[in-house]
Amino acid sequence: MKGAKGKAAARVPKEVLNPADDRRVGKRKAAAGKVDDRKVKREKKAKKDPNKPKRPPSAFFVFLEEFRKTFKKENPNVTAVSAVGKAAGEKWKSLSPVEKAPYESKAGKLKAEYGKQMNAYNKKQESDDGDEVSDRSKSEVNDEDDEPSREEEHKLEKEQDEEEGGEEEEEDEDDD
DNA sequence: CCGTTGATTGTTCAA
DNA sequence: TTGAACAATCAACGG
């Protein structure tokens, strides 16, 4: 008897979850314990990129954020990140495309903003070289976005209608 | 003491 | 096109 009383397990002291099936993500971390290639953690120094925009949360992550609350609400004992992750993963796949729609929609928006940041980011990288070649960036900066949500899925009737006015992107002018 | 891992999937960048 | 890595989270654990 492994004593491990699932329910009784008040707080998972040590993530005692199954050894994962074959979920080998291929080792997201470059090397456990080795920090070299791409900065294992975003909070290192990495002054390499002064303003590198962090990747926007994917639809799954958006859903995760909400799921975490729910999960923890029903499982206040379980605070393990992996526990929620697994549960979320299963649920996520269980969700219908329609349910994921709102999440994807949001993710799509974040992605759009991220794209703009990248534009500035890329530019800065070259510009940083000292040589400013405007011709380099052929990608036109989406001046006034065209509202990518034009052909959104025919679904999304009224959910997430909220406000679309979130287009206020504060261009970091320059904090000199 | 602080950094890192662990787990999910999706997305994104670079070569 | 593919691969590799990282995005949040939170607590526990290693050196």
Coordinates of C-alpha atoms (C1' of nucleotides) in Angstrom, one line a residue:
Chain A
M1 CA 0.0 0.0 0.0
K2 CA 1.5 3.0 -0.9
G3 CA -0.3 4.9 1.6
A4 CA -0.7 7.6 -0.9
K5 CA -4.2 8.5 -0.2
G6 CA -5.2 10.5 -3.2
K7 CA -7.8 12.3 -1.4
A8 CA -6.1 12.5 1.9
A9 CA -3.2 13.9 0.3
A10 CA -3.8 17.3 1.6
R11 CA -0.9 19.0 -0.2
V12 CA 1.2 17.3 -2.6
P13 CA 4.5 17.7 -0.8
K14 CA 6.3 16.3 -3.7
E15 CA 4.7 16.1 -7.0
V16 CA 3.7 12.5 -6.9
L17 CA 2.2 12.3 -10.2
N18 CA 2.6 9.4 -12.5
P19 CA 5.7 9.3 -14.4
A20 CA 4.0 10.8 -17.3
D21 CA 3.2 8.6 -20.1
D22 CA 5.4 9.6 -22.9
R23 CA 4.9 13.3 -22.6
R24 CA 8.4 13.9 -23.4
V25 CA 8.3 17.4 -24.7
G26 CA 11.8 16.9 -25.8
K27 CA 13.1 18.6 -22.8
R28 CA 12.0 22.2 -23.0
K29 CA 14.8 23.1 -20.8
A30 CA 18.1 23.2 -22.6
A31 CA 19.7 21.1 -19.9
A32 CA 18.6 20.7 -16.4
G33 CA 21.1 22.7 -14.5
K34 CA 22.8 24.1 -17.5
V35 CA 22.1 27.6 -18.4
D36 CA 23.6 28.5 -21.6
D37 CA 21.8 28.6 -24.8
R38 CA 18.8 30.6 -24.5
K39 CA 18.5 31.5 -21.0
V40 CA 16.6 28.9 -19.1
K41 CA 14.8 31.5 -17.2
R42 CA 13.6 34.8 -18.5
E43 CA 14.7 36.4 -15.3
K44 CA 18.3 36.1 -15.7
K45 CA 20.2 39.0 -16.9
A46 CA 19.8 38.6 -20.5
K47 CA 20.6 42.0 -21.2
K48 CA 21.0 40.8 -24.7
D49 CA 17.7 42.1 -25.7
P50 CA 16.7 45.3 -24.0
N51 CA 13.1 45.1 -25.0
K52 CA 12.3 41.7 -26.1
P53 CA 8.6 41.2 -25.9
K54 CA 7.6 38.1 -24.0
R55 CA 5.6 35.6 -25.9
P56 CA 1.9 36.1 -25.5
P57 CA 0.0 33.4 -23.7
S58 CA -1.4 30.9 -26.0
A59 CA -5.0 30.0 -26.0
F60 CA -4.2 27.2 -23.8
F61 CA -2.4 29.5 -21.4
V62 CA -5.4 31.9 -21.4
F63 CA -7.6 29.0 -20.5
L64 CA -5.1 27.9 -18.0
E65 CA -5.2 31.1 -16.1
E66 CA -8.8 30.7 -15.5
F67 CA -8.6 27.0 -15.1
R68 CA -6.0 27.4 -12.4
K69 CA -8.5 29.4 -10.3
T70 CA -11.2 26.8 -10.8
F71 CA -8.9 24.0 -10.2
K72 CA -7.5 25.4 -7.0
K73 CA -10.9 26.4 -5.9
E74 CA -12.0 22.8 -6.0
N75 CA -8.6 21.5 -5.0
P76 CA -7.2 24.0 -2.5
N77 CA -4.9 21.3 -1.4
V78 CA -3.3 20.9 -4.7
T79 CA -1.0 23.7 -5.4
A80 CA 1.3 21.8 -7.6
V81 CA 1.8 23.4 -10.9
S82 CA 2.0 20.1 -12.6
A83 CA -1.2 19.0 -11.2
V84 CA -3.1 21.9 -12.7
G85 CA -1.2 21.6 -15.9
K86 CA -2.1 18.1 -16.4
A87 CA -5.7 18.6 -15.5
A88 CA -5.8 21.6 -17.7
G89 CA -4.3 19.7 -20.6
E90 CA -6.9 17.1 -20.4
K91 CA -9.7 19.5 -20.1
W92 CA -8.4 21.6 -22.8
K93 CA -8.5 18.7 -25.2
S94 CA -11.9 18.0 -24.0
L95 CA -13.2 21.4 -24.8
S96 CA -15.0 22.0 -28.0
P97 CA -13.6 24.2 -30.6
V98 CA -16.4 26.6 -29.8
E99 CA -15.3 26.8 -26.2
K100 CA -11.8 27.3 -27.2
A101 CA -12.9 29.9 -29.6
P102 CA -13.0 32.7 -27.1
Y103 CA -9.6 31.7 -25.9
E104 CA -8.1 31.5 -29.3
S105 CA -9.6 34.8 -30.1
K106 CA -7.9 36.4 -27.2
A107 CA -4.7 34.7 -28.0
G108 CA -5.0 36.0 -31.5
K109 CA -5.3 39.5 -30.3
L110 CA -2.3 39.2 -28.1
K111 CA -0.5 37.8 -30.9
A112 CA -1.3 40.8 -33.1
E113 CA 0.1 43.1 -30.5
Y114 CA 3.1 41.0 -30.1
G115 CA 3.7 41.2 -33.8
K116 CA 4.0 45.0 -33.6
Q117 CA 6.4 44.7 -30.8
M118 CA 8.5 42.4 -32.8
N119 CA 8.6 44.9 -35.5
A120 CA 10.0 47.5 -33.3
Y121 CA 12.2 44.9 -31.7
N122 CA 13.7 43.8 -34.9
K123 CA 14.3 47.2 -36.0
K124 CA 16.0 48.1 -32.8
Q125 CA 18.3 45.2 -33.2
E126 CA 19.6 46.4 -36.5
S127 CA 19.5 49.9 -35.6
D128 CA 21.5 49.1 -32.6
D129 CA 24.3 48.2 -34.9
G130 CA 24.8 51.7 -35.5
D131 CA 23.9 51.7 -39.0
E132 CA 20.5 52.7 -39.6
V133 CA 19.2 51.4 -42.8
S134 CA 15.6 52.1 -43.1
D135 CA 15.3 49.9 -46.1
R136 CA 16.0 47.0 -44.0
S137 CA 12.6 46.8 -42.6
K138 CA 10.5 46.0 -45.5
S139 CA 7.7 45.0 -43.4
E140 CA 5.5 47.9 -43.2
V141 CA 4.5 48.7 -39.8
N142 CA 0.9 48.2 -39.6
D143 CA 0.1 51.7 -39.1
E144 CA -3.4 51.6 -38.0
D145 CA -4.2 48.0 -37.6
D146 CA -6.9 46.8 -39.7
E147 CA -8.6 45.0 -37.0
P148 CA -7.6 41.5 -37.8
S149 CA -10.8 40.3 -36.2
R150 CA -12.5 40.8 -39.4
E151 CA -13.1 37.3 -40.4
E152 CA -13.2 35.8 -37.1
E153 CA -14.8 32.5 -36.9
H154 CA -18.4 32.8 -37.6
K155 CA -18.9 31.6 -34.2
L156 CA -18.4 34.0 -31.3
E157 CA -21.8 35.4 -31.3
K158 CA -21.8 37.6 -28.4
E159 CA -19.4 36.1 -26.0
Q160 CA -16.2 38.1 -25.4
D161 CA -17.7 41.1 -27.0
E162 CA -16.4 43.2 -24.3
E163 CA -14.6 46.1 -25.6
E164 CA -12.4 46.1 -28.4
G165 CA -10.9 49.3 -27.6
G166 CA -7.7 47.9 -26.4
E167 CA -5.7 49.2 -29.1
E168 CA -4.0 51.8 -27.2
E169 CA -0.5 50.7 -27.7
E170 CA 1.9 52.9 -26.0
E171 CA 4.8 52.9 -28.1
D172 CA 7.7 53.3 -25.8
E173 CA 8.7 56.5 -27.0
D174 CA 12.0 56.6 -25.2
D175 CA 12.8 56.8 -21.8
D176 CA 15.9 58.6 -21.9
Chain B
dC1 C1' 19.8 31.7 0.2
dC2 C1' 18.3 31.6 -4.4
dG3 C1' 17.8 29.3 -8.6
dT4 C1' 15.7 25.8 -10.7
dT5 C1' 12.5 22.2 -11.8
dG6 C1' 8.2 20.4 -12.8
dA7 C1' 3.8 20.0 -16.4
dT8 C1' 0.4 21.4 -19.6
dT9 C1' 0.0 22.9 -24.8
dG10 C1' 0.5 26.5 -28.0
dT11 C1' 3.0 29.7 -30.3
dT12 C1' 6.9 31.9 -31.9
dC13 C1' 11.6 32.7 -33.7
dA14 C1' 15.7 31.4 -36.0
dA15 C1' 18.5 28.7 -39.3
Chain C
dT1 C1' 10.2 23.3 -42.7
dT2 C1' 11.7 21.9 -38.6
dG3 C1' 13.3 22.2 -34.2
dA4 C1' 14.1 24.0 -30.1
dA5 C1' 12.5 26.9 -26.4
dC6 C1' 9.8 29.4 -23.9
dA7 C1' 5.1 31.4 -22.1
dA8 C1' 2.5 31.3 -16.3
dT9 C1' 2.4 29.3 -12.0
dC10 C1' 3.9 28.2 -7.2
dA11 C1' 5.7 25.5 -4.0
dA12 C1' 9.2 22.6 -2.9
dC13 C1' 14.1 21.3 -3.1
dG14 C1' 19.2 21.2 -4.2
dG15 C1' 23.9 22.8 -3.8

